[in-house]
XYZ file of C-alpha atoms in Angstrom:
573
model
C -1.562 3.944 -1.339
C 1.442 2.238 0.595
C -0.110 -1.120 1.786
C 3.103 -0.908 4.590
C 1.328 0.219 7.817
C -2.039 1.246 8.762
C -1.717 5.054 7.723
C -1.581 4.038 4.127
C -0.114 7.286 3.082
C -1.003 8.261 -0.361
C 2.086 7.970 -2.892
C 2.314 8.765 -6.489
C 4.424 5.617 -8.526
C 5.999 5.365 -11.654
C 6.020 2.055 -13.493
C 8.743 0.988 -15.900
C 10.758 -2.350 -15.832
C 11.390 -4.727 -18.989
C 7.305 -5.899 -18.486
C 6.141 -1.707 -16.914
C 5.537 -3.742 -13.812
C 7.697 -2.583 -11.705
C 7.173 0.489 -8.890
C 10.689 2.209 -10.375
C 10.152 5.672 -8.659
C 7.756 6.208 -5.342
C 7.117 9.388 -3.770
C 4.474 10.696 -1.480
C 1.754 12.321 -3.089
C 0.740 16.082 -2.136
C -3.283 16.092 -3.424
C -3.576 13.421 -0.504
C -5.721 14.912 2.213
C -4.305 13.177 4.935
C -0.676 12.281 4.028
C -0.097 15.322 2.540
C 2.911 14.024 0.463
C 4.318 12.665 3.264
C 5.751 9.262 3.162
C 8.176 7.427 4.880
C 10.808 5.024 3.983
C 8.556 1.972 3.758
C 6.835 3.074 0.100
C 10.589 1.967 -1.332
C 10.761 -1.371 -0.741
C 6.642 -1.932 -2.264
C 8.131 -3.139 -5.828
C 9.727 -6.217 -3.784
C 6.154 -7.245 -2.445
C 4.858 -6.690 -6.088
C 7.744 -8.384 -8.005
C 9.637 -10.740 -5.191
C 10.541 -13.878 -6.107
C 8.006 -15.061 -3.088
C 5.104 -14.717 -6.062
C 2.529 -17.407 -7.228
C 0.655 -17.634 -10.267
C -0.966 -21.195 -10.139
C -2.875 -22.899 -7.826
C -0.934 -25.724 -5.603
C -2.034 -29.028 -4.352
C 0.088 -31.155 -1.894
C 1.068 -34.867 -3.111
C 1.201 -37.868 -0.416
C 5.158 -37.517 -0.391
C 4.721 -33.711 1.009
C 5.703 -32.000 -2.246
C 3.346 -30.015 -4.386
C 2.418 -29.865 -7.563
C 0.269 -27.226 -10.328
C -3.816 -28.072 -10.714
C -6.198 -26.349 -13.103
C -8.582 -23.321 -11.293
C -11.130 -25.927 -12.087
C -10.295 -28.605 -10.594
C -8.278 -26.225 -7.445
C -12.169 -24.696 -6.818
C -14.020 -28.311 -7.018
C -12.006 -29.844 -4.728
C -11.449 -27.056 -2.108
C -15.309 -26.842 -2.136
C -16.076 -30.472 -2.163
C -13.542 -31.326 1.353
C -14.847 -27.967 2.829
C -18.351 -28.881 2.457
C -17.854 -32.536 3.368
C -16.022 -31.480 6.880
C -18.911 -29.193 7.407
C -21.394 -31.693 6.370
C -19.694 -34.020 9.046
C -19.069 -31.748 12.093
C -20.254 -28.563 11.601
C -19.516 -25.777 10.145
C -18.426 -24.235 13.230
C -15.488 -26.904 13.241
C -13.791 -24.719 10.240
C -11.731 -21.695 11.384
C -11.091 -18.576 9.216
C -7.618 -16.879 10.253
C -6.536 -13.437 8.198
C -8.788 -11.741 5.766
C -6.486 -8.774 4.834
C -3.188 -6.672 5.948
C -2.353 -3.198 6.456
C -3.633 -2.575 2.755
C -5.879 -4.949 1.648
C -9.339 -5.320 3.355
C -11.459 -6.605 0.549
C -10.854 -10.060 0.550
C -11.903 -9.969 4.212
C -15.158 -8.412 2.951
C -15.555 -11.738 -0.083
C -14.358 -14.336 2.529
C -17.574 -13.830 4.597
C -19.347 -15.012 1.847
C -17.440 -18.348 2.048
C -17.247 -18.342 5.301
C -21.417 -17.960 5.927
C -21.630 -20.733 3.571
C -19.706 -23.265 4.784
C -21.116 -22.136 8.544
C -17.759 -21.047 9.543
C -17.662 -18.576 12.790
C -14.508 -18.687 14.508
C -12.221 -16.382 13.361
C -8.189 -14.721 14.513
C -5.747 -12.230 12.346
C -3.133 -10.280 13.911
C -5.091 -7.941 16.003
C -6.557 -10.905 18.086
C -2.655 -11.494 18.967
C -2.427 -7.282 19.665
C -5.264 -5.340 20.298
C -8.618 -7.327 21.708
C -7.544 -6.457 25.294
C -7.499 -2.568 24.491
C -10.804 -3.125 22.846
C -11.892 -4.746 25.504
C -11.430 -2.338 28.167
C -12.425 0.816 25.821
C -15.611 -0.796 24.994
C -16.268 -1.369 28.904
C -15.527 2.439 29.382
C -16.392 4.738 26.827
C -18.317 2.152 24.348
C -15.936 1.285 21.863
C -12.251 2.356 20.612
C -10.832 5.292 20.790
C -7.621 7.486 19.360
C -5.785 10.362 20.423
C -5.880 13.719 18.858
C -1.944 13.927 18.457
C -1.742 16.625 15.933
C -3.710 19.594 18.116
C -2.650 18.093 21.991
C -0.823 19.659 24.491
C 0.844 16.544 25.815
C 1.410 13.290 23.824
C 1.687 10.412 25.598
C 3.276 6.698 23.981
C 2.764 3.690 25.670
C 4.822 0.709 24.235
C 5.212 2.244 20.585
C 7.846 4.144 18.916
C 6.201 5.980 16.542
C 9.257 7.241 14.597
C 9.891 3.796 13.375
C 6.226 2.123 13.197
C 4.235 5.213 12.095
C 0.304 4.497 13.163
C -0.790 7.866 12.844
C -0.870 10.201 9.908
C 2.358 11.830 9.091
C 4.191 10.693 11.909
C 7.798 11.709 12.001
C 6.504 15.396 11.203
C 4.040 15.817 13.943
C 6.271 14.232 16.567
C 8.962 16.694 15.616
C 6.292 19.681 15.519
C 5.551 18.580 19.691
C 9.496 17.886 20.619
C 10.240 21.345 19.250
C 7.327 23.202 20.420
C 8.208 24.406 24.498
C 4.682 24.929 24.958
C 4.106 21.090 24.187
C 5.058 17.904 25.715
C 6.241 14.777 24.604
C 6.437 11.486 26.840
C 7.352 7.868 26.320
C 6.963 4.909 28.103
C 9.684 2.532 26.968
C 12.255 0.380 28.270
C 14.529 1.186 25.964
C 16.337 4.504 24.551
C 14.115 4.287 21.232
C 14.187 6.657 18.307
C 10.766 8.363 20.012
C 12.354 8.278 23.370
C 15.835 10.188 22.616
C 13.806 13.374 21.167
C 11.070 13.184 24.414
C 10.470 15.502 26.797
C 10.209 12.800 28.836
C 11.566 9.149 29.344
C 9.764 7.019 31.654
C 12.301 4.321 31.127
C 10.216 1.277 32.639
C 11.287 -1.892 33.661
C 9.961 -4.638 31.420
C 6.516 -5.751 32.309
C 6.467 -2.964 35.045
C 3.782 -1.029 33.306
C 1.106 -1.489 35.211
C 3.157 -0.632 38.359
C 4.079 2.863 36.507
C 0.824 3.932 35.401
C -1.189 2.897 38.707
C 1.583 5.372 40.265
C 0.824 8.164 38.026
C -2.806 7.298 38.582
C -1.934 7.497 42.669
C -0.079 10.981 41.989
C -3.065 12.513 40.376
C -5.734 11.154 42.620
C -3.498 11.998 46.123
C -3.080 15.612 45.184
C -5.862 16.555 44.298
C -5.719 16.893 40.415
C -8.696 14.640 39.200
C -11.185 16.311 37.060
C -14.069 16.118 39.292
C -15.997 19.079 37.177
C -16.078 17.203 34.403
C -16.236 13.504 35.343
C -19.245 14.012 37.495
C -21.274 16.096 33.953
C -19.741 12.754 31.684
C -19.058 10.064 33.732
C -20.362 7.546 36.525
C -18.255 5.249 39.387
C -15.692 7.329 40.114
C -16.382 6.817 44.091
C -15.622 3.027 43.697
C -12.349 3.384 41.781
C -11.135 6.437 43.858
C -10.262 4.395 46.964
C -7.977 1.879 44.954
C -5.573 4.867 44.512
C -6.005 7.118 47.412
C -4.057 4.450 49.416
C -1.720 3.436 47.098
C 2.109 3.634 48.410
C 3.531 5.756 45.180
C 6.735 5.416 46.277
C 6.526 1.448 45.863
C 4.796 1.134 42.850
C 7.524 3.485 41.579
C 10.346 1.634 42.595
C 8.345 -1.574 40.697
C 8.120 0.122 38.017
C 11.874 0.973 37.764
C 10.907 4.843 37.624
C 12.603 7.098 39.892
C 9.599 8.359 41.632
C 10.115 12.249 40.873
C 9.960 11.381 37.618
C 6.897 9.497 37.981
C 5.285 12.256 39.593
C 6.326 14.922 37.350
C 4.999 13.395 34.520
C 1.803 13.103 36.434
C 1.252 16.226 37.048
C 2.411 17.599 33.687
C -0.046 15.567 32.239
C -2.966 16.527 34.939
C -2.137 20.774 33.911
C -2.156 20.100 30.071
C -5.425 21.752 28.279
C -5.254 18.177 26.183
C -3.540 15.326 26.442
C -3.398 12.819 23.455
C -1.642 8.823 23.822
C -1.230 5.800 21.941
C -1.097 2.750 23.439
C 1.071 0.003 21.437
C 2.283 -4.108 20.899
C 4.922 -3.223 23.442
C 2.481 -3.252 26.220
C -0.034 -5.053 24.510
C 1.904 -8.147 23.666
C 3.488 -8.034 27.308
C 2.955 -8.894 30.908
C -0.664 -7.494 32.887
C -1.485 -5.958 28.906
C -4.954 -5.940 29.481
C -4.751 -3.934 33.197
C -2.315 -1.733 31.033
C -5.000 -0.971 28.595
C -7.503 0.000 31.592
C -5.010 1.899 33.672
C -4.289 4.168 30.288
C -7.531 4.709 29.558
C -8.717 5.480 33.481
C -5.376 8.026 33.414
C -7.112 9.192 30.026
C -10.837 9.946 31.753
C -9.710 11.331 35.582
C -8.010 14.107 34.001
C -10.789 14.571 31.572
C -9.180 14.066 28.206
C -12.066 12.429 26.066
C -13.672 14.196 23.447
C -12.179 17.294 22.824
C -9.865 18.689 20.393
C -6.211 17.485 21.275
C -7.513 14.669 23.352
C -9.066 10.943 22.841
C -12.182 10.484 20.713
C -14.491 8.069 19.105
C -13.439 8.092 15.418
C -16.672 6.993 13.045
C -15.097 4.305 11.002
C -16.885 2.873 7.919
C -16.639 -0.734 9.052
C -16.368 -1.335 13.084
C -14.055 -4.696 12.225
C -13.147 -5.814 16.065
C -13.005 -2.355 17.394
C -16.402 -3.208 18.927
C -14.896 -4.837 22.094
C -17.557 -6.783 22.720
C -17.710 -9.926 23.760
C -19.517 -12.471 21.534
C -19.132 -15.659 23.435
C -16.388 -18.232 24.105
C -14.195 -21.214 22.011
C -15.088 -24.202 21.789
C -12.359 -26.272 23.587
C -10.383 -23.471 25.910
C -13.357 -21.421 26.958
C -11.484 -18.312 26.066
C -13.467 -14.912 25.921
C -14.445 -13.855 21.860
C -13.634 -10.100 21.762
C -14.707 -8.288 18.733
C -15.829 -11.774 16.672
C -12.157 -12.634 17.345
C -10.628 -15.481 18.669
C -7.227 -14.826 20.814
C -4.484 -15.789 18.183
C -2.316 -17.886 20.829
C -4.914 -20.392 22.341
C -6.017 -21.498 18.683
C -3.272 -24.576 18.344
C -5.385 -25.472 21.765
C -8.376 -25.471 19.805
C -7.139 -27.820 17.327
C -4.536 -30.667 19.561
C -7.308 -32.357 21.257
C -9.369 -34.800 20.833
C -12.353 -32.363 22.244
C -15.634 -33.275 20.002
C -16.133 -29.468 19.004
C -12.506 -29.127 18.019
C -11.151 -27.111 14.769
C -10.533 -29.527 11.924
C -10.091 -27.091 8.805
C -8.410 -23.894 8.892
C -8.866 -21.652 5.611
C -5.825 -18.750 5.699
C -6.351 -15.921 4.096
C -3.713 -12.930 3.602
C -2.451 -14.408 6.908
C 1.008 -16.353 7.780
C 0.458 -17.805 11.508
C 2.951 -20.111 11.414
C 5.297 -17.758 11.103
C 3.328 -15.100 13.231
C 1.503 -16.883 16.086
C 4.115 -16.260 19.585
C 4.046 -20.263 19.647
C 5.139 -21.009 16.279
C 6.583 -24.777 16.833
C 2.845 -25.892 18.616
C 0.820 -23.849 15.664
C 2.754 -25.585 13.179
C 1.844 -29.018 14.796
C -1.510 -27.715 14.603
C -1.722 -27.021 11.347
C -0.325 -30.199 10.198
C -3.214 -31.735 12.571
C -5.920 -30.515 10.503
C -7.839 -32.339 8.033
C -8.031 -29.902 5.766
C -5.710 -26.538 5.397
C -6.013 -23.940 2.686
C -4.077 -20.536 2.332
C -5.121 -17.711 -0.097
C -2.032 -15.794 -0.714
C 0.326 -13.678 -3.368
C 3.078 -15.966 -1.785
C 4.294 -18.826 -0.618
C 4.798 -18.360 3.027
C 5.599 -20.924 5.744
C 1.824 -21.387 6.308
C 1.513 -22.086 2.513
C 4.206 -24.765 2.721
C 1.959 -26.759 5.621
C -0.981 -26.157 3.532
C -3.123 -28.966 1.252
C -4.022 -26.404 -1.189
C -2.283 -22.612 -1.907
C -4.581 -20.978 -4.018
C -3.047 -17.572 -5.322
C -4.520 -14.466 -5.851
C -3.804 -10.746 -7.388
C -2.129 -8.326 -5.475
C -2.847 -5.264 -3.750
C -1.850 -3.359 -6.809
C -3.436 -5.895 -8.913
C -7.043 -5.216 -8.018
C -9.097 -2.458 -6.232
C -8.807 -2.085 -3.058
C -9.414 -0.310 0.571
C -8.762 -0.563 4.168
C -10.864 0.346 6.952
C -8.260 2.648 8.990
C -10.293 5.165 8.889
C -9.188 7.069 11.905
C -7.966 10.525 10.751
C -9.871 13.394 13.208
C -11.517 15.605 12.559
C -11.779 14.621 9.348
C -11.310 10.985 8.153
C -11.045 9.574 4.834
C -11.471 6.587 2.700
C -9.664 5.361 0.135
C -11.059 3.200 -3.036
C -8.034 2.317 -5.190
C -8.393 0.977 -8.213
C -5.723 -1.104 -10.101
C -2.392 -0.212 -10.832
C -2.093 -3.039 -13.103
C -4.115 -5.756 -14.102
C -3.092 -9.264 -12.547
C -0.352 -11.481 -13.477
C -1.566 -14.252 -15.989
C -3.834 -16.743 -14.332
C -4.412 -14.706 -11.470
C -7.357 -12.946 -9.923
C -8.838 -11.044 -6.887
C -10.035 -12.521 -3.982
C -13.876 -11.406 -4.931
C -13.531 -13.672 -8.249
C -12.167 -16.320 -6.051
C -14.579 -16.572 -3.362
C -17.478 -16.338 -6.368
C -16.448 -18.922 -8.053
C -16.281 -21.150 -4.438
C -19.864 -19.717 -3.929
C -20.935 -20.969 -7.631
C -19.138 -24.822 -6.886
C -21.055 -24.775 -3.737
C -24.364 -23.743 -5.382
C -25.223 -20.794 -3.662
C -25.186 -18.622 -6.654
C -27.471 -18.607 -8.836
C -27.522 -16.981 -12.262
C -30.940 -15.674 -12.098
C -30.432 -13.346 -9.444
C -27.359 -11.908 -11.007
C -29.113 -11.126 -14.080
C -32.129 -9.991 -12.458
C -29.916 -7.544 -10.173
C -27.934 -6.718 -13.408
C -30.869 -5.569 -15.639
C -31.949 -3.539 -12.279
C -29.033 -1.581 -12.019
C -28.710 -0.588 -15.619
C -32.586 0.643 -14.786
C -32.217 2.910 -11.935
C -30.538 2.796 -8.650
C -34.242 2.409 -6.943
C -34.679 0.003 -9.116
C -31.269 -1.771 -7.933
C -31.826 -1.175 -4.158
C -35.332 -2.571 -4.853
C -34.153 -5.585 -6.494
C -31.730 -6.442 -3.972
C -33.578 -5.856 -0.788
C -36.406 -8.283 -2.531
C -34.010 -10.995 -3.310
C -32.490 -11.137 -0.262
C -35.740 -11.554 1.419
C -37.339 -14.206 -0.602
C -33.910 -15.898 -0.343
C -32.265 -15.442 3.164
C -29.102 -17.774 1.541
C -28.363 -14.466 -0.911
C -28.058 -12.525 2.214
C -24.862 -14.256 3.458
C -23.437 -14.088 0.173
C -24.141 -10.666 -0.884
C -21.060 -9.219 -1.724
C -20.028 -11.852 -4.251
C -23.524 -11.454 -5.531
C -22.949 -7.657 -6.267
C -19.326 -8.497 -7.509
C -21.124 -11.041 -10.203
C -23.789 -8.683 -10.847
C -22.348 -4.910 -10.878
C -18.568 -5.453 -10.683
C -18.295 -5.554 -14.962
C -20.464 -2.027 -14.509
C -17.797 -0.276 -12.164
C -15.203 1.953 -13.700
C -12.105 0.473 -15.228
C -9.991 -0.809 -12.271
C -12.809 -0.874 -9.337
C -14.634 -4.116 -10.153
C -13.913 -6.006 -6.495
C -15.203 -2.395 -5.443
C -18.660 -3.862 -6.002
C -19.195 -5.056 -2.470
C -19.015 -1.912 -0.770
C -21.958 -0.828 -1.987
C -23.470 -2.644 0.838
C -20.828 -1.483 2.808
C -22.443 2.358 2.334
C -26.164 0.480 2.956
C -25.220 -0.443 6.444
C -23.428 2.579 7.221
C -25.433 4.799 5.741
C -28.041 4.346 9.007
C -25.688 3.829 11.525
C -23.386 7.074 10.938
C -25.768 9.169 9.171
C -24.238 12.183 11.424
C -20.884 11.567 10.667
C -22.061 11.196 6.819
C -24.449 14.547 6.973
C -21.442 16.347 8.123
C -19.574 15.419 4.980
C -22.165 16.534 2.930
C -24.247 13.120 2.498
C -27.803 13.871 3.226
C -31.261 12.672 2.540
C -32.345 9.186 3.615
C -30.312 6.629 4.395
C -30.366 4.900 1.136
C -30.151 8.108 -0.762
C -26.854 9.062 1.266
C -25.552 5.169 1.263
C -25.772 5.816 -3.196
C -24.187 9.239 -2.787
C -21.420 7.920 -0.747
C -20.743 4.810 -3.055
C -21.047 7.050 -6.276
C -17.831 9.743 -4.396
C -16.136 6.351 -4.063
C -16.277 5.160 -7.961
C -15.926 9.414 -8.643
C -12.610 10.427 -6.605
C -10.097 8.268 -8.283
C -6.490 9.697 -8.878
C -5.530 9.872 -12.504
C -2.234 7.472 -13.914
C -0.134 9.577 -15.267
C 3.603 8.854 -15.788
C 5.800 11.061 -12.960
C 9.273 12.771 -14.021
C-alpha cells in the first residue's frame, strides 16, 4: 500500500536495484477493492523514503560534546530502560510524554508502544492530529456521538471546507470522483477556499473566503437556510433534539454582514445555501485549512450544524458514522486536562502546541522525558523554535525512527527501526462506505541488517524492564499450537492472574505467536486482540461482512481473513 496519505491506495511494485531493494516500477493495483488501481503521483517518490540517504541502521547515543556516536542493541535497550524507569521511579510516570506512534502508513508501532508506555505509567500523549483534528472531534462527538465522513462518491452536492482534494487526496480515488461531480450537471461541486486551488478552478462553486472569515461564511449560509424557510424540520424533529435553542441564533442574524465578513458577495452566499438546502444529499469534508486557522473549532460546529438542519446524516450520499476497527482519537471525548496548562484532553490527546508549555516550567507535575515515536515535532509543532527549547529541556529524550530527523538530532538516544516495507503492517483509516476495508501487509522485504520492527523493539524494552516473563510466552505458545480455545483460554487466564500482562499484551502475543504467523506478518501478532475488542463492540458491522457467531468466534474469523487475504509477490512487466 502507499504509506503517502491516509487512503493508502493499493499499488503493485517491482523491486530491482544493485541489492532488489529498490521500488523501480509502481503502479496502482486493480484487485484493490477500494483503490481500484487508482493511484496518484505520490506512490513514485516511495523508493526515496525506503532507500534515502535520511536511513539508520544502528542505534545512536549523544556524547557530552553534542555529537553522537554507535552503541550495541544491548547496551541502547539497558540504558533507555534503566533512565526511563528511574524518571518514573522519581516523578511519576505520568511525567513521561509519548508523542507519534505511526504515520499515514504505519499504525503498528502505535499499537507496541502502549505496551511501553503502560509500563513506564506514561499517559500523556500528541501526534499530528492533536495539532489538526481534536476540535472536529470534539464537536462531532458533542453532536452525533463520534466522527463522521461524507458519502462523496453517491452525493448530490459535495461540499470542501479548507482542503483541496486534488492535491491532498483523503478520500478514496480522489481526482476521479471529483471529476465524475464537476462533469455531472445534475451534481454540484463547492469549495470554500481563499485561494484559486486546483479543487476550486473545476467547482461549481467558489466561495472565495477571506482568511479566517469562515465562521462568518458558514453562520451566513446557516442564516440563509434558517430565514427562508429551508430547515429540515420533518426530519430533525424524528432524529434530533434542541433545535428551538439554536434556531434563534440565526433567525436574527444580519446575512448581509456576516457576508461582507466573510469576503463573499452575499448572492453567492445565498445561492450556495440554497443549492445545498434542495440537494437529495449533500456530502463535505472539512480540512487543516480551517482546522489549523482562526475560530477552527466554531468552524467545525457550524459545518456540522449546516450538515444536520438540512438533514444530511445517515443516508446514502450524505455524512455517516463509519465503523472503524480501532476508534484512535476519533472518540472526541474528553478525558481530562494537562498537567501544567489545564488544556482540555480530546480523544487521549494532548493539543500538539501547548506541550513546550508543559515542559518550560518549573511546575512540579511538569513533562521531563519525551519518547518520539514515528513523529518529528520539532520540525512539525507551529512553534518550532520554543519546542526545540523544550526538547533540549528534558531530562531524557528518545526518538524511534527510520531517520534521522531534526527531532533525532535533539535526541539522547535514536533508536532505529524497519520500515514500513520492512515489516507488516496496517493503518486504521478505515473509512471507505458502504463498505470499508482493512489492510494487513506483510513485508516487502526483510529489514536492513541490524534492524527490526517496532514490536521487537518495544519487547525487548518490556523484557529489560521485567515485565515479560518467559513462562507465559511458552505457556501461550504451546496453547496456540493446541487449539484456538485453547489460546483464547490461555490468554484470558493469564491476564487475570497477572493484571501487569494485560498492559503489555500485544508484545506478549508478538513473543508468543508472531514466529507462528505466515511469512512476512509476524508484528501482525497484536491484532489479534485488536479483533477481541472489536469483535463485541461492532459485531453488526462484522455480521454484515459475513463474521458471525460469538464474539470470540467472529474476533478468530476476522484475524484468520487477515493472515488469509495477502496479495501474492510476483515480479510486474
Amino acid at each position: 500500500a502507499c504509506i503517502l496519505c491516509e487512503c493508502n491506495c493499493g499499488i503493485e511494485v517491482q523491486l530491482g536495484g544493485a541489492d532488489g531493494r529498490h521500488l523501480v516500477k509502481v503502479r496502482g493495483d486493480e484487485a484493490h477493492p477500494a483503490s481500484r488501481g487508482y493511484a496518484c503521483e505520490k506512490p513514485s517518490r516511495l523508493d526515496f523514503y525506503q532507500n534515502g540517504p535520511h536511513r539508520l541502521t544502528k542505534p545512536l547515543r549523544r556524547r557530552g560534546d553534542g555529537t553522537f556516536e554507535e552503541i550495541d542493541w544491548e547496551t541502547a535497550i539497558r540504558e533507555v530502560a534503566g533512565r526511563f524507569a528511574a524518571i518514573r521511579d522519581a516523578h511519576g510516570g505520568e511525567s513521561i510524554f509519548y508523542y507519534g506512534g505511526g504515520g499515514q502508513g504505519n499504525h503498528l508501532p502505535a499499537v507496541y508502544g502502549q505496551a511501553t508506555r503502560s509500563l513506564l505509567g506514561s499517559v500523556h500523549s500528541a501526534n499530528p492530529i492533536s495539532q489538526e483534528k481534536t476540535g472536529e472531534f470534539w464537536v462531532a462527538t458533542k453532536m452525533v456521538g463520534g466522527f463522521s465522513r461524507g458519502d462523496l462518491e453517491h452525493c448530490e452536492v459535495a461540499l470542501f471546507l479548507g482542503k483541496n482534494p486534488w492535491f491532498s487526496h483523503g478520500f478514496p480515488r480522489a481526482r476521479l470522483t471529483l471529476r465524475e461531480i464537476a462533469k455531472d450537471p445534475a451534481r454540484t461541486l463547492i469549495v470554500m477556499d481563499p485561494r484559486r486551488s486546483e479543487t476550486a478552478e473545476i467547482a461549481d462553486i467558489h466561495l472565495q473566503v477571506k482568511p479566517g472569515g469562515d465562521a462568518f461564511l458558514l453562520a451566513a449560509m446557516i442564516g440563509v437556510i434558517v430565514q427562508e424557510g429551508l430547515v429540515k424540520r420533518d426530519w430533525l424533529a424524528a432524529h434530533a433534539d434542541g433545535l428551538e435553542q439554536v434556531l434563534p441564533h440565526f433567525t436574527s442574524l444580519d446575512v448581509a454582514v456576516h457576508a461582507a465578513k466573510s469576503g463573499v458577495p452575499e448572492e453567492q452566499v445565498r445561492s450556495a445555501a440554497r443549492r445545498i438546502a434542495a440537494a437529495a444529499s449533500v456530502a463535505t469534508f472539512e480540512d487543516l485549512g480551517v482546522q489549523m486557522n482562526v475560530h477552527s473549532t466554531l468552524v467545525s460546529y457550524l459545518h456540522k450544524l449546516l450538515v444536520l438542519l438540512t438533514g444530511n446524516f445517515g443516508k446514502k450520499g450524505a455524512e455517516y458514522r463509519p465503523s472503524t476497527l480501532v476508534p484512535q482519537a476519533f472518540n472526541g471525548e474528553e478525558l481530562g486536562t494537562t498537567p501544567v496548562t489545564g488544556a482540555k484532553i480530546i480523544g487521549g490527546l494532548t493539543p500538539c502546541n501547548i506541550v513546550p508549555d508543559e515542559i518550560l516550567t518549573d511546575h512540579p507535575k511538569r513533562f521531563r522525558a519525551m519518547l518520539v515515536e514515528s513523529g518529528n515535532p520539532a520540525h512539525s509543532i507551529a512553534d518550532g523554535v520554543r519546542m526545540r527549547e523544550a526538547l533540549a529541556a528534558l531530562e531524557l529524550v528518545v526518538v524511534i525512527d527510520v531517520a534521522f530527523t531534526e527531532t533525532a538530532r535533539l535526541a539522547d538516544y535514536v533508536l532505529p527501526v524497519a520500515s514500513q516495507f520492512e515489516k507488516a503492517e496496517a493503518v486504521f483509516f478505515n473509512f471507505e462506505f458502504p463498505n470499508n476495508y482493512f489492510f494487513l501487509r506483510k513485508a516487502l522485504m526483510p529489514p536492513l541488517p541490524g534492524l527490526f520492527s517496532e514490536a521487537e523493539l518495544h519487547a525487548r524494552l518490556a523484557e529489560a524492564l521485567g515485565a515479560l516473563p518467559k513462562d507465559a510466552v511458552e505457556k501461550l505458545r504451546t496453547a496456540w499450537l493446541e487449539s484456538r480455545v485453547a489460546f483464547r483460554t490461555k490468554f484470558m487466564e493469564l491476564i487475570t492472574a497477572d493484571a501487569r500482562l494485560a498492559t503489555v499484551a500485544p508484545v506478549l502475543l508478538y513473543r508468543a505467536i508472531g514466529e507462528f504467523m505466515p511469512e512476512g506478518l509476524a508484528e501482525g501478532a497484536g491484532v489479534w486482540a485488536i479483533c477481541q475488542i472489536a469483535a463485541p463492540r461492532i459485531a453488526s458491522s462484522l455480521a454484515r461482512a459475513g463474521f458471525t457467531g460469538s464474539p470470540p468466534d467472529a474476533a478468530d474469523a476476522l484475524f484468520d481473513a487477515m493472515l488469509a487475504s495477502q496479495p501474492d509477490f510476483r515480479a510486474i512487466g
